[in-house]
Amino acid sequence: MTLQVNQPAPDFELFDQEGKRHRLRDYRGERVLLYFYPKDDTPGCTTEACNFRDDFSAYREAGVTILGVSPDSQESHAKFSGKYQLPFTLLADPDHRVCEAYGVWGTKKMFGKEYEGVFRTTYLINPEGQIEEVFEKVKPDEHSQQVLEVLGIR
């Protein structure tokens, strides 16, 4: 079950594509867009990431820090980030503990087969560490625009 608006965002500690440690509490005082995605360099995930990249200056101007999270490794994130010149941080959650804490890990179905994976979900977290907005069942090609609209930017 995903977390709800006004709940405290669970703290976490994960490593990024460069091996740097990130804790959510280190971002207190900032608005954070924490987006969970299934897998690096797949069509939907690439579309979503590149749209965030293309709109990055608007997020920066609005004072929003973007953090992407998937179960992929730091090395995979580094390749993905480099290939598409992503200007934001990607966090590796290989044991999917953070995905589980945020309620975005579970049983999925594709072509009649069930498997465990990430539900594409985004949380907007306010400077006090509370969940401000939840975006579920995200459509990769529309998501960045959707977030910018909620932020009052577009």
PDB file of C-alpha atoms in Angstrom:
ATOM      1  CA  MET A   1       0.000   0.000   0.000  1.00  0.00           C
ATOM      2  CA  THR A   2       1.400   3.369  -0.992  1.00  0.00           C
ATOM      3  CA  LEU A   3       1.906   6.089   1.560  1.00  0.00           C
ATOM      4  CA  GLN A   4      -0.599   8.908   1.866  1.00  0.00           C
ATOM      5  CA  VAL A   5      -0.459  12.699   1.728  1.00  0.00           C
ATOM      6  CA  ASN A   6       0.574  14.300   5.059  1.00  0.00           C
ATOM      7  CA  GLN A   7       2.360  11.162   6.247  1.00  0.00           C
ATOM      8  CA  PRO A   8       6.048  11.469   7.131  1.00  0.00           C
ATOM      9  CA  ALA A   9       8.220  10.205   4.296  1.00  0.00           C
ATOM     10  CA  PRO A  10      10.265   7.235   5.559  1.00  0.00           C
ATOM     11  CA  ASP A  11      13.943   8.060   5.904  1.00  0.00           C
ATOM     12  CA  PHE A  12      16.405   5.934   3.987  1.00  0.00           C
ATOM     13  CA  GLU A  13      20.052   5.609   3.094  1.00  0.00           C
ATOM     14  CA  LEU A  14      20.985   4.584  -0.455  1.00  0.00           C
ATOM     15  CA  PHE A  15      23.953   5.013  -2.772  1.00  0.00           C
ATOM     16  CA  ASP A  16      23.836   6.857  -6.076  1.00  0.00           C
ATOM     17  CA  GLN A  17      25.360   6.181  -9.493  1.00  0.00           C
ATOM     18  CA  GLU A  18      28.695   7.602  -8.302  1.00  0.00           C
ATOM     19  CA  GLY A  19      28.809   5.641  -5.037  1.00  0.00           C
ATOM     20  CA  LYS A  20      27.816   8.642  -2.901  1.00  0.00           C
ATOM     21  CA  ARG A  21      25.548   8.009   0.095  1.00  0.00           C
ATOM     22  CA  HIS A  22      22.207   9.824   0.250  1.00  0.00           C
ATOM     23  CA  ARG A  23      19.822   9.987   3.187  1.00  0.00           C
ATOM     24  CA  LEU A  24      16.400  11.561   2.851  1.00  0.00           C
ATOM     25  CA  ARG A  25      16.943  13.515   6.068  1.00  0.00           C
ATOM     26  CA  ASP A  26      19.859  15.291   4.386  1.00  0.00           C
ATOM     27  CA  TYR A  27      17.310  16.970   2.100  1.00  0.00           C
ATOM     28  CA  ARG A  28      15.252  18.554   4.890  1.00  0.00           C
ATOM     29  CA  GLY A  29      14.502  22.143   3.963  1.00  0.00           C
ATOM     30  CA  GLU A  30      14.119  21.177   0.288  1.00  0.00           C
ATOM     31  CA  ARG A  31      11.239  19.863  -1.751  1.00  0.00           C
ATOM     32  CA  VAL A  32      12.076  16.407  -3.092  1.00  0.00           C
ATOM     33  CA  LEU A  33      10.545  14.594  -6.029  1.00  0.00           C
ATOM     34  CA  LEU A  34      11.187  10.932  -5.207  1.00  0.00           C
ATOM     35  CA  TYR A  35      10.295   8.824  -8.203  1.00  0.00           C
ATOM     36  CA  PHE A  36      10.363   5.034  -8.274  1.00  0.00           C
ATOM     37  CA  TYR A  37      10.820   3.266 -11.582  1.00  0.00           C
ATOM     38  CA  PRO A  38      11.234  -0.395 -12.563  1.00  0.00           C
ATOM     39  CA  LYS A  39      14.435  -0.661 -14.607  1.00  0.00           C
ATOM     40  CA  ASP A  40      17.216   1.390 -16.177  1.00  0.00           C
ATOM     41  CA  ASP A  41      17.354   1.783 -19.948  1.00  0.00           C
ATOM     42  CA  THR A  42      13.941   0.294 -20.717  1.00  0.00           C
ATOM     43  CA  PRO A  43      11.540   2.192 -22.976  1.00  0.00           C
ATOM     44  CA  GLY A  44       9.127   3.561 -20.346  1.00  0.00           C
ATOM     45  CA  CYS A  45      11.804   4.311 -17.774  1.00  0.00           C
ATOM     46  CA  THR A  46      13.970   6.041 -20.365  1.00  0.00           C
ATOM     47  CA  THR A  47      11.039   8.187 -21.529  1.00  0.00           C
ATOM     48  CA  GLU A  48      10.220   9.174 -17.949  1.00  0.00           C
ATOM     49  CA  ALA A  49      13.845   9.982 -17.050  1.00  0.00           C
ATOM     50  CA  CYS A  50      14.463  11.953 -20.243  1.00  0.00           C
ATOM     51  CA  ASN A  51      11.330  14.028 -19.668  1.00  0.00           C
ATOM     52  CA  PHE A  52      12.571  14.880 -16.166  1.00  0.00           C
ATOM     53  CA  ARG A  53      15.930  15.724 -17.762  1.00  0.00           C
ATOM     54  CA  ASP A  54      14.340  17.946 -20.387  1.00  0.00           C
ATOM     55  CA  ASP A  55      12.320  19.783 -17.711  1.00  0.00           C
ATOM     56  CA  PHE A  56      15.177  19.840 -15.200  1.00  0.00           C
ATOM     57  CA  SER A  57      15.661  23.621 -15.279  1.00  0.00           C
ATOM     58  CA  ALA A  58      12.001  24.148 -14.360  1.00  0.00           C
ATOM     59  CA  TYR A  59      12.384  21.837 -11.362  1.00  0.00           C
ATOM     60  CA  ARG A  60      15.591  23.573 -10.325  1.00  0.00           C
ATOM     61  CA  GLU A  61      13.930  27.007 -10.567  1.00  0.00           C
ATOM     62  CA  ALA A  62      11.074  25.698  -8.411  1.00  0.00           C
ATOM     63  CA  GLY A  63      13.590  24.461  -5.827  1.00  0.00           C
ATOM     64  CA  VAL A  64      12.719  20.788  -6.338  1.00  0.00           C
ATOM     65  CA  THR A  65      15.394  18.083  -6.036  1.00  0.00           C
ATOM     66  CA  ILE A  66      14.778  15.002  -8.195  1.00  0.00           C
ATOM     67  CA  LEU A  67      15.811  11.576  -6.890  1.00  0.00           C
ATOM     68  CA  GLY A  68      15.113   8.452  -8.949  1.00  0.00           C
ATOM     69  CA  VAL A  69      15.022   5.030  -7.261  1.00  0.00           C
ATOM     70  CA  SER A  70      15.078   1.548  -8.778  1.00  0.00           C
ATOM     71  CA  PRO A  71      16.419  -1.870  -7.785  1.00  0.00           C
ATOM     72  CA  ASP A  72      19.206  -1.562 -10.371  1.00  0.00           C
ATOM     73  CA  SER A  73      22.851  -1.428  -9.286  1.00  0.00           C
ATOM     74  CA  GLN A  74      25.016   1.674  -8.961  1.00  0.00           C
ATOM     75  CA  GLU A  75      26.862   0.560 -12.091  1.00  0.00           C
ATOM     76  CA  SER A  76      23.642   0.229 -14.071  1.00  0.00           C
ATOM     77  CA  HIS A  77      22.569   3.685 -12.882  1.00  0.00           C
ATOM     78  CA  ALA A  78      25.927   5.140 -13.938  1.00  0.00           C
ATOM     79  CA  LYS A  79      25.543   3.735 -17.467  1.00  0.00           C
ATOM     80  CA  PHE A  80      21.914   4.873 -17.723  1.00  0.00           C
ATOM     81  CA  SER A  81      22.683   8.342 -16.382  1.00  0.00           C
ATOM     82  CA  GLY A  82      25.676   8.757 -18.668  1.00  0.00           C
ATOM     83  CA  LYS A  83      23.946   7.434 -21.772  1.00  0.00           C
ATOM     84  CA  TYR A  84      21.065   9.911 -21.443  1.00  0.00           C
ATOM     85  CA  GLN A  85      22.960  12.722 -19.663  1.00  0.00           C
ATOM     86  CA  LEU A  86      20.617  12.722 -16.684  1.00  0.00           C
ATOM     87  CA  PRO A  87      21.348  15.737 -14.451  1.00  0.00           C
ATOM     88  CA  PHE A  88      19.760  14.280 -11.323  1.00  0.00           C
ATOM     89  CA  THR A  89      20.574  11.543  -8.835  1.00  0.00           C
ATOM     90  CA  LEU A  90      19.654   7.895  -9.313  1.00  0.00           C
ATOM     91  CA  LEU A  91      19.637   5.757  -6.179  1.00  0.00           C
ATOM     92  CA  ALA A  92      20.275   2.009  -6.119  1.00  0.00           C
ATOM     93  CA  ASP A  93      17.860  -0.079  -4.039  1.00  0.00           C
ATOM     94  CA  PRO A  94      18.951  -3.627  -4.993  1.00  0.00           C
ATOM     95  CA  ASP A  95      17.281  -5.295  -2.018  1.00  0.00           C
ATOM     96  CA  HIS A  96      14.147  -3.145  -2.597  1.00  0.00           C
ATOM     97  CA  ARG A  97      13.884  -2.180   1.088  1.00  0.00           C
ATOM     98  CA  VAL A  98      13.119   1.459   0.256  1.00  0.00           C
ATOM     99  CA  CYS A  99      10.662   0.432  -2.458  1.00  0.00           C
ATOM    100  CA  GLU A 100       8.899  -1.721   0.136  1.00  0.00           C
ATOM    101  CA  ALA A 101       8.930   1.071   2.750  1.00  0.00           C
ATOM    102  CA  TYR A 102       7.203   3.347   0.238  1.00  0.00           C
ATOM    103  CA  GLY A 103       4.688   0.665  -0.787  1.00  0.00           C
ATOM    104  CA  VAL A 104       5.837   0.481  -4.395  1.00  0.00           C
ATOM    105  CA  TRP A 105       7.124  -3.114  -4.472  1.00  0.00           C
ATOM    106  CA  GLY A 106       4.807  -6.014  -5.178  1.00  0.00           C
ATOM    107  CA  THR A 107       3.387  -8.565  -7.547  1.00  0.00           C
ATOM    108  CA  LYS A 108       2.985  -7.402 -11.118  1.00  0.00           C
ATOM    109  CA  LYS A 109       1.605  -9.159 -14.173  1.00  0.00           C
ATOM    110  CA  MET A 110       2.859  -9.033 -17.743  1.00  0.00           C
ATOM    111  CA  PHE A 111       1.809 -11.300 -20.594  1.00  0.00           C
ATOM    112  CA  GLY A 112      -0.029 -13.509 -18.099  1.00  0.00           C
ATOM    113  CA  LYS A 113       3.035 -14.062 -15.901  1.00  0.00           C
ATOM    114  CA  GLU A 114       3.395 -12.800 -12.355  1.00  0.00           C
ATOM    115  CA  TYR A 115       6.631 -11.375 -11.005  1.00  0.00           C
ATOM    116  CA  GLU A 116       7.840  -9.038  -8.247  1.00  0.00           C
ATOM    117  CA  GLY A 117       8.738  -5.505  -9.204  1.00  0.00           C
ATOM    118  CA  VAL A 118       8.353  -1.749  -8.800  1.00  0.00           C
ATOM    119  CA  PHE A 119       5.046   0.024  -9.301  1.00  0.00           C
ATOM    120  CA  ARG A 120       5.875   3.263 -11.094  1.00  0.00           C
ATOM    121  CA  THR A 121       5.037   5.783  -8.355  1.00  0.00           C
ATOM    122  CA  THR A 122       6.250   9.260  -7.406  1.00  0.00           C
ATOM    123  CA  TYR A 123       6.167  11.140  -4.119  1.00  0.00           C
ATOM    124  CA  LEU A 124       6.520  14.879  -3.745  1.00  0.00           C
ATOM    125  CA  ILE A 125       7.980  15.487  -0.299  1.00  0.00           C
ATOM    126  CA  ASN A 126       7.793  18.910   1.345  1.00  0.00           C
ATOM    127  CA  PRO A 127      10.720  20.627   3.110  1.00  0.00           C
ATOM    128  CA  GLU A 128       9.512  19.280   6.488  1.00  0.00           C
ATOM    129  CA  GLY A 129       9.722  15.683   5.248  1.00  0.00           C
ATOM    130  CA  GLN A 130       5.981  15.132   4.828  1.00  0.00           C
ATOM    131  CA  ILE A 131       4.415  13.623   1.734  1.00  0.00           C
ATOM    132  CA  GLU A 132       2.814  16.470  -0.179  1.00  0.00           C
ATOM    133  CA  GLU A 133       1.535  14.594  -3.233  1.00  0.00           C
ATOM    134  CA  VAL A 134       1.389  10.989  -4.461  1.00  0.00           C
ATOM    135  CA  PHE A 135       1.385  10.041  -8.141  1.00  0.00           C
ATOM    136  CA  GLU A 136       0.375   6.425  -8.779  1.00  0.00           C
ATOM    137  CA  LYS A 137       0.138   4.423 -12.014  1.00  0.00           C
ATOM    138  CA  VAL A 138       2.341   6.984 -13.683  1.00  0.00           C
ATOM    139  CA  LYS A 139       2.351   7.281 -17.469  1.00  0.00           C
ATOM    140  CA  PRO A 140       6.019   7.828 -18.384  1.00  0.00           C
ATOM    141  CA  ASP A 141       5.420  10.157 -21.324  1.00  0.00           C
ATOM    142  CA  GLU A 142       3.079  12.488 -19.381  1.00  0.00           C
ATOM    143  CA  HIS A 143       4.463  12.330 -15.876  1.00  0.00           C
ATOM    144  CA  SER A 144       6.890  15.248 -15.791  1.00  0.00           C
ATOM    145  CA  GLN A 145       4.238  17.582 -17.192  1.00  0.00           C
ATOM    146  CA  GLN A 146       1.763  16.261 -14.615  1.00  0.00           C
ATOM    147  CA  VAL A 147       4.170  17.042 -11.789  1.00  0.00           C
ATOM    148  CA  LEU A 148       4.955  20.493 -13.159  1.00  0.00           C
ATOM    149  CA  GLU A 149       1.221  21.248 -13.301  1.00  0.00           C
ATOM    150  CA  VAL A 150       0.819  20.234  -9.648  1.00  0.00           C
ATOM    151  CA  LEU A 151       3.763  22.477  -8.796  1.00  0.00           C
ATOM    152  CA  GLY A 152       1.974  25.315 -10.632  1.00  0.00           C
ATOM    153  CA  ILE A 153       4.754  25.629 -13.186  1.00  0.00           C
ATOM    154  CA  ARG A 154       2.818  24.597 -16.315  1.00  0.00           C
TER     155      ARG A 154
END
